[in-house]
CSV table of C-alpha atoms in Angstrom, one decimal:
chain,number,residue,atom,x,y,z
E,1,UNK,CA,81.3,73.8,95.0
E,2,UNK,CA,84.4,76.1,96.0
E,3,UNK,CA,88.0,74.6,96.7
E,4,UNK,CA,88.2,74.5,100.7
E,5,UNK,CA,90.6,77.6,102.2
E,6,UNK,CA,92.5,75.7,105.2
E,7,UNK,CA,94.8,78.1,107.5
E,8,UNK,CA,97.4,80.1,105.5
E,9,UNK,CA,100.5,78.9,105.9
E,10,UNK,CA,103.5,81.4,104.8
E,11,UNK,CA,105.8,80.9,101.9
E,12,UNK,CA,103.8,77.2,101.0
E,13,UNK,CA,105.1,78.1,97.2
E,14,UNK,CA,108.4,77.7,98.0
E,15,UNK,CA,108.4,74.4,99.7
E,16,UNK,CA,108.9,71.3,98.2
E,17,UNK,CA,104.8,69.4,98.3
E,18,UNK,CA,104.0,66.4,96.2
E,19,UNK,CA,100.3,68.8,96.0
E,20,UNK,CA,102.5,71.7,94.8
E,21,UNK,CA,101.5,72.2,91.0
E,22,UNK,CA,103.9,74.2,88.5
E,23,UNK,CA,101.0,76.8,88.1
E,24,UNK,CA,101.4,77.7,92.1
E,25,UNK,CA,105.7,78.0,91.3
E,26,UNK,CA,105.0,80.3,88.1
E,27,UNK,CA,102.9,82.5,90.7
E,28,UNK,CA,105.5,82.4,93.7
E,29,UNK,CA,108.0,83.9,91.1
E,30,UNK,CA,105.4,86.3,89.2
E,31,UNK,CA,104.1,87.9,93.1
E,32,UNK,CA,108.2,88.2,94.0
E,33,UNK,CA,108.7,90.4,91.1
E,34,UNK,CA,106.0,92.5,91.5
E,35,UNK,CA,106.5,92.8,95.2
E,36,UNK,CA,110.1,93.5,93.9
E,37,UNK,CA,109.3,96.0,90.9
E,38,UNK,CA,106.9,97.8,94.0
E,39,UNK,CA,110.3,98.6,96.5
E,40,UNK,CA,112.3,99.3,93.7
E,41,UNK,CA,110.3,101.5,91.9
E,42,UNK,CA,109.3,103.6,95.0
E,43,UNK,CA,112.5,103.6,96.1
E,44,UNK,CA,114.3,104.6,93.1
E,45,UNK,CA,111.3,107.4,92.0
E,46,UNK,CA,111.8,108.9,95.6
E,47,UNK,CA,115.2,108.9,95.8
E,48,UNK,CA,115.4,110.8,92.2
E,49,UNK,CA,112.5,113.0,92.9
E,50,UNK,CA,114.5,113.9,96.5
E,51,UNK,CA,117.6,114.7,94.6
E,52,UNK,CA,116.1,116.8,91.6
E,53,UNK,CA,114.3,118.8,94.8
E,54,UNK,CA,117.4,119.5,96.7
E,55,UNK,CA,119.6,120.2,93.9
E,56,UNK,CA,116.9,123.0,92.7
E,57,UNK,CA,116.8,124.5,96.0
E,58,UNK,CA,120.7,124.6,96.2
E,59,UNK,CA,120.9,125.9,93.4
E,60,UNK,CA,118.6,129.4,94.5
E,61,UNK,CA,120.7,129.3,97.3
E,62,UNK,CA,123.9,130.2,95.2
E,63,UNK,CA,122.2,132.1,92.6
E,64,UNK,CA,119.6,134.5,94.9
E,65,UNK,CA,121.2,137.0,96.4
E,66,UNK,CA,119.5,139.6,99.0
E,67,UNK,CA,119.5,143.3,97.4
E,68,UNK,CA,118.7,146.5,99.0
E,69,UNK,CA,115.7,148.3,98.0
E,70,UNK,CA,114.0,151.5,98.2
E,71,UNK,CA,110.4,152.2,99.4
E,72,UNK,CA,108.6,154.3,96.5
E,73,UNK,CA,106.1,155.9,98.4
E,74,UNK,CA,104.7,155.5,102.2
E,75,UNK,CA,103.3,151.9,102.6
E,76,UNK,CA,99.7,151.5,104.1
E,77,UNK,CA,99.5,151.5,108.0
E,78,UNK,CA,100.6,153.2,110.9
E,79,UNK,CA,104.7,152.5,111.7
E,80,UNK,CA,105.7,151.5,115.0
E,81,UNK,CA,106.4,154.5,116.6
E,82,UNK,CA,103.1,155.7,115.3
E,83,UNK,CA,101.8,152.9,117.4
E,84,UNK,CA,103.9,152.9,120.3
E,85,UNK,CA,101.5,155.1,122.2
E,86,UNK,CA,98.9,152.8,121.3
E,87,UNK,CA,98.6,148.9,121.3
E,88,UNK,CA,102.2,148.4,121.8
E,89,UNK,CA,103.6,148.0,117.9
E,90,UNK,CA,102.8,146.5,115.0
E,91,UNK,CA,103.6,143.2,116.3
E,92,UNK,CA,105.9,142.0,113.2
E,93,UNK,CA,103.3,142.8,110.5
E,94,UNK,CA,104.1,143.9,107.4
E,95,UNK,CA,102.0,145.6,104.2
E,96,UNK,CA,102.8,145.3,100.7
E,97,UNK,CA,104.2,148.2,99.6
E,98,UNK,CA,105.9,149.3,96.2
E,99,UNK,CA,109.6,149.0,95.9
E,100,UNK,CA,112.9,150.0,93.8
E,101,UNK,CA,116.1,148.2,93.5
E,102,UNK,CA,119.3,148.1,90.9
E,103,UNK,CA,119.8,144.9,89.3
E,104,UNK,CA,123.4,143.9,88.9
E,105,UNK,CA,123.0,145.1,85.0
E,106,UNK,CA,122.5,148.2,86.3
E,107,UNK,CA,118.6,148.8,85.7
E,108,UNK,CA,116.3,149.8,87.7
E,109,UNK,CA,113.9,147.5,88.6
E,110,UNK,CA,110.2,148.1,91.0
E,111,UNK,CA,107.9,145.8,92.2
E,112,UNK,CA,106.0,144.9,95.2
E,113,UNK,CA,107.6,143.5,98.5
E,114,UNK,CA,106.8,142.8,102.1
E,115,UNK,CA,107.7,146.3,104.0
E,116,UNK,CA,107.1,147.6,107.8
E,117,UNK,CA,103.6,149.7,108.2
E,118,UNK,CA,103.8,153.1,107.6
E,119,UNK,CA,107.7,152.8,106.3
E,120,UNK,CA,108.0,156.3,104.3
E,121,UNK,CA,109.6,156.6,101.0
E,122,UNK,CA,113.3,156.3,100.5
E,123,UNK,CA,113.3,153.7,103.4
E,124,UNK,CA,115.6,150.6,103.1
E,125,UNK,CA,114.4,147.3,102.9
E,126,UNK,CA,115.7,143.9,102.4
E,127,UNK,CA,114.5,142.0,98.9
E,128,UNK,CA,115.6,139.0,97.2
E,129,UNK,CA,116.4,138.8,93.4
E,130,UNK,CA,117.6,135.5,90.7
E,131,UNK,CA,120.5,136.5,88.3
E,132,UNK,CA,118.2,139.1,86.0
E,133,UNK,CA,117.5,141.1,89.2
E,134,UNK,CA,113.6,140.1,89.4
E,135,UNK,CA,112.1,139.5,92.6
E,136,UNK,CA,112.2,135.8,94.2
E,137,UNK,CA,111.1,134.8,97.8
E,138,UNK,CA,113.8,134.3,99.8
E,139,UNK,CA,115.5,130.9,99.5
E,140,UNK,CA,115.0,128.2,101.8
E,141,UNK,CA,117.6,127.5,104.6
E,142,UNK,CA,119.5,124.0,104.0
E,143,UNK,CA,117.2,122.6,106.6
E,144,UNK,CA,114.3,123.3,105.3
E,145,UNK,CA,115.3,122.0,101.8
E,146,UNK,CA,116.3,118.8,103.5
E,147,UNK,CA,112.8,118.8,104.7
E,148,UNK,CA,111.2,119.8,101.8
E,149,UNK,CA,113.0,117.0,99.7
E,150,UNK,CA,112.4,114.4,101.5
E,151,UNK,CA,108.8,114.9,101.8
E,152,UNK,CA,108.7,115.2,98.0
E,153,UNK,CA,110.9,112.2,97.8
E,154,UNK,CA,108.1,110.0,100.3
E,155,UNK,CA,105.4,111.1,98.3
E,156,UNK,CA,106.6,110.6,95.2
E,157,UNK,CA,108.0,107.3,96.0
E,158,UNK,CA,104.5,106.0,97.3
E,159,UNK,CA,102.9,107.1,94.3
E,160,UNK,CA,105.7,105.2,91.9
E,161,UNK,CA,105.4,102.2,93.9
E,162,UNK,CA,101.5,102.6,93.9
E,163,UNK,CA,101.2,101.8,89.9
E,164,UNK,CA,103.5,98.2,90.2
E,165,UNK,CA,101.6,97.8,93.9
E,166,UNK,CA,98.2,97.7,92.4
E,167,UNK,CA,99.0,95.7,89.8
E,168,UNK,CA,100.3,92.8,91.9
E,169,UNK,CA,97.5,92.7,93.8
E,170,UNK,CA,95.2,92.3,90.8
E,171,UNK,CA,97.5,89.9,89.1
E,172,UNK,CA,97.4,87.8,92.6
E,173,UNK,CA,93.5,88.1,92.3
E,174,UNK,CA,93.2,87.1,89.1
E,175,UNK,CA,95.3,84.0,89.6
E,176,UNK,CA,93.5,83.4,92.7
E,177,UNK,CA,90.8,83.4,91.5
E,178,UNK,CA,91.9,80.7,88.3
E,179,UNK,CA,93.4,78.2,90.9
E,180,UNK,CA,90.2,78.3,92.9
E,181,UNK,CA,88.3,77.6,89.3
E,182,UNK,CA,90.7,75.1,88.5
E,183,UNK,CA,90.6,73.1,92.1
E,184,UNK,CA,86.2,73.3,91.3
E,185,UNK,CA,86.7,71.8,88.1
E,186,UNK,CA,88.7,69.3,89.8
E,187,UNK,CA,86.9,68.5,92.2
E,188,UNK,CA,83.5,68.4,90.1
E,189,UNK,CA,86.1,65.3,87.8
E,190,UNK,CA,87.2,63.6,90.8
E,191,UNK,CA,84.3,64.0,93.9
E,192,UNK,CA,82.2,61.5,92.4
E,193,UNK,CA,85.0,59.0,92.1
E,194,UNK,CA,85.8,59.9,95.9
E,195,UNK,CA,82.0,59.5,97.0
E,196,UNK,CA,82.6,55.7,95.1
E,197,UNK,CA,85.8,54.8,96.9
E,198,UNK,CA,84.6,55.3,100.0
E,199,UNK,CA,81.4,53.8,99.9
């Protein structure tokens, strides 16, 4: 026969009940500092991961620097005054196209970047390079890095508190599950003796 579940009624641990068993205050404490291990790890894991994030995109920010490159030879497409008696432009598209820069050791450098259509050889365009002169993406805006990190801080701090999360719950189950057991065995000692008493 299972224990009978009356309502719930919050924080019942916690309150002083001649039925309150020891067992009951040894799992008020353990489910506290898991729910506690849970914030705090998520918190902690998401505010580190948030950090390490913005830091490394700061860091780009100071070390990238924009660098002036040359075209090598005429990128695919048609340019823009090519198109103008056509569709209007090329709309802000751009081709990859081969291009040659100077790095601040004084070597030459190619490689392939984001140019207008049709931009002929010798034309200027705008690249991004790290400290050795090789080609980076362009670094993100202080904004964006704010966003970025603090996305990388949410998820990684719902992941963290995920591990100490699921563990609570399983250690609640578990000693659900025993204090149910316990209140059958109980009752299978003592329901016979009640069945006498009142009859």
């Amino acid at each position: 026969m299972k224990a009978f579940r009356g309502p719930k009624v919050w924080l019942w641990r916690w309150r002083r009940n001649p039925l309150r068993r020891r067992a009951d205050v040894v799992e008020a404490w353990l489910l506290l500092a898991a729910w506690l291990l849970t914030v705090v790890t998520g918190v902690l894991a998401g505010l580190l991961a948030a950090r390490s994030v913005e830091h490394g995109l700061a860091r780009e920010r100071a070390h990238w620097r924009p660098t002036v490159a040359r075209v090598v030879a005429r990128a695919p497409g048609r340019s823009a005054a090519e198109d103008s008696g056509g569709s209007g432009g090329s709309g802000g598209e751009r081709v990859w196209a081969e291009v040659r820069w100077t790095a601040p050791d004084g070597r030459a450098h190619t490689g392939q970047a984001r140019v207008a259509p049709g931009s002929r050889a010798g034309t200027p365009v705008t690249v991004w390079t790290d400290p050795q002169g090789h080609l980076v993406s362009r670094p993100t805006t202080p904004s964006e890095a704010a966003f970025r990190s603090t996305l990388t801080g949410a998820l990684v701090g719902v992941t963290a508190a995920a591990a100490p999360l699921v563990g609570g719950l399983a250690l609640r189950s578990r000693l659900e599950r025993r204090r149910l057991a316990h209140w059958d065995a109980e009752w299978a000692r003592l329901g016979p003796q009640w069945g006498r008493m009142t009859g």
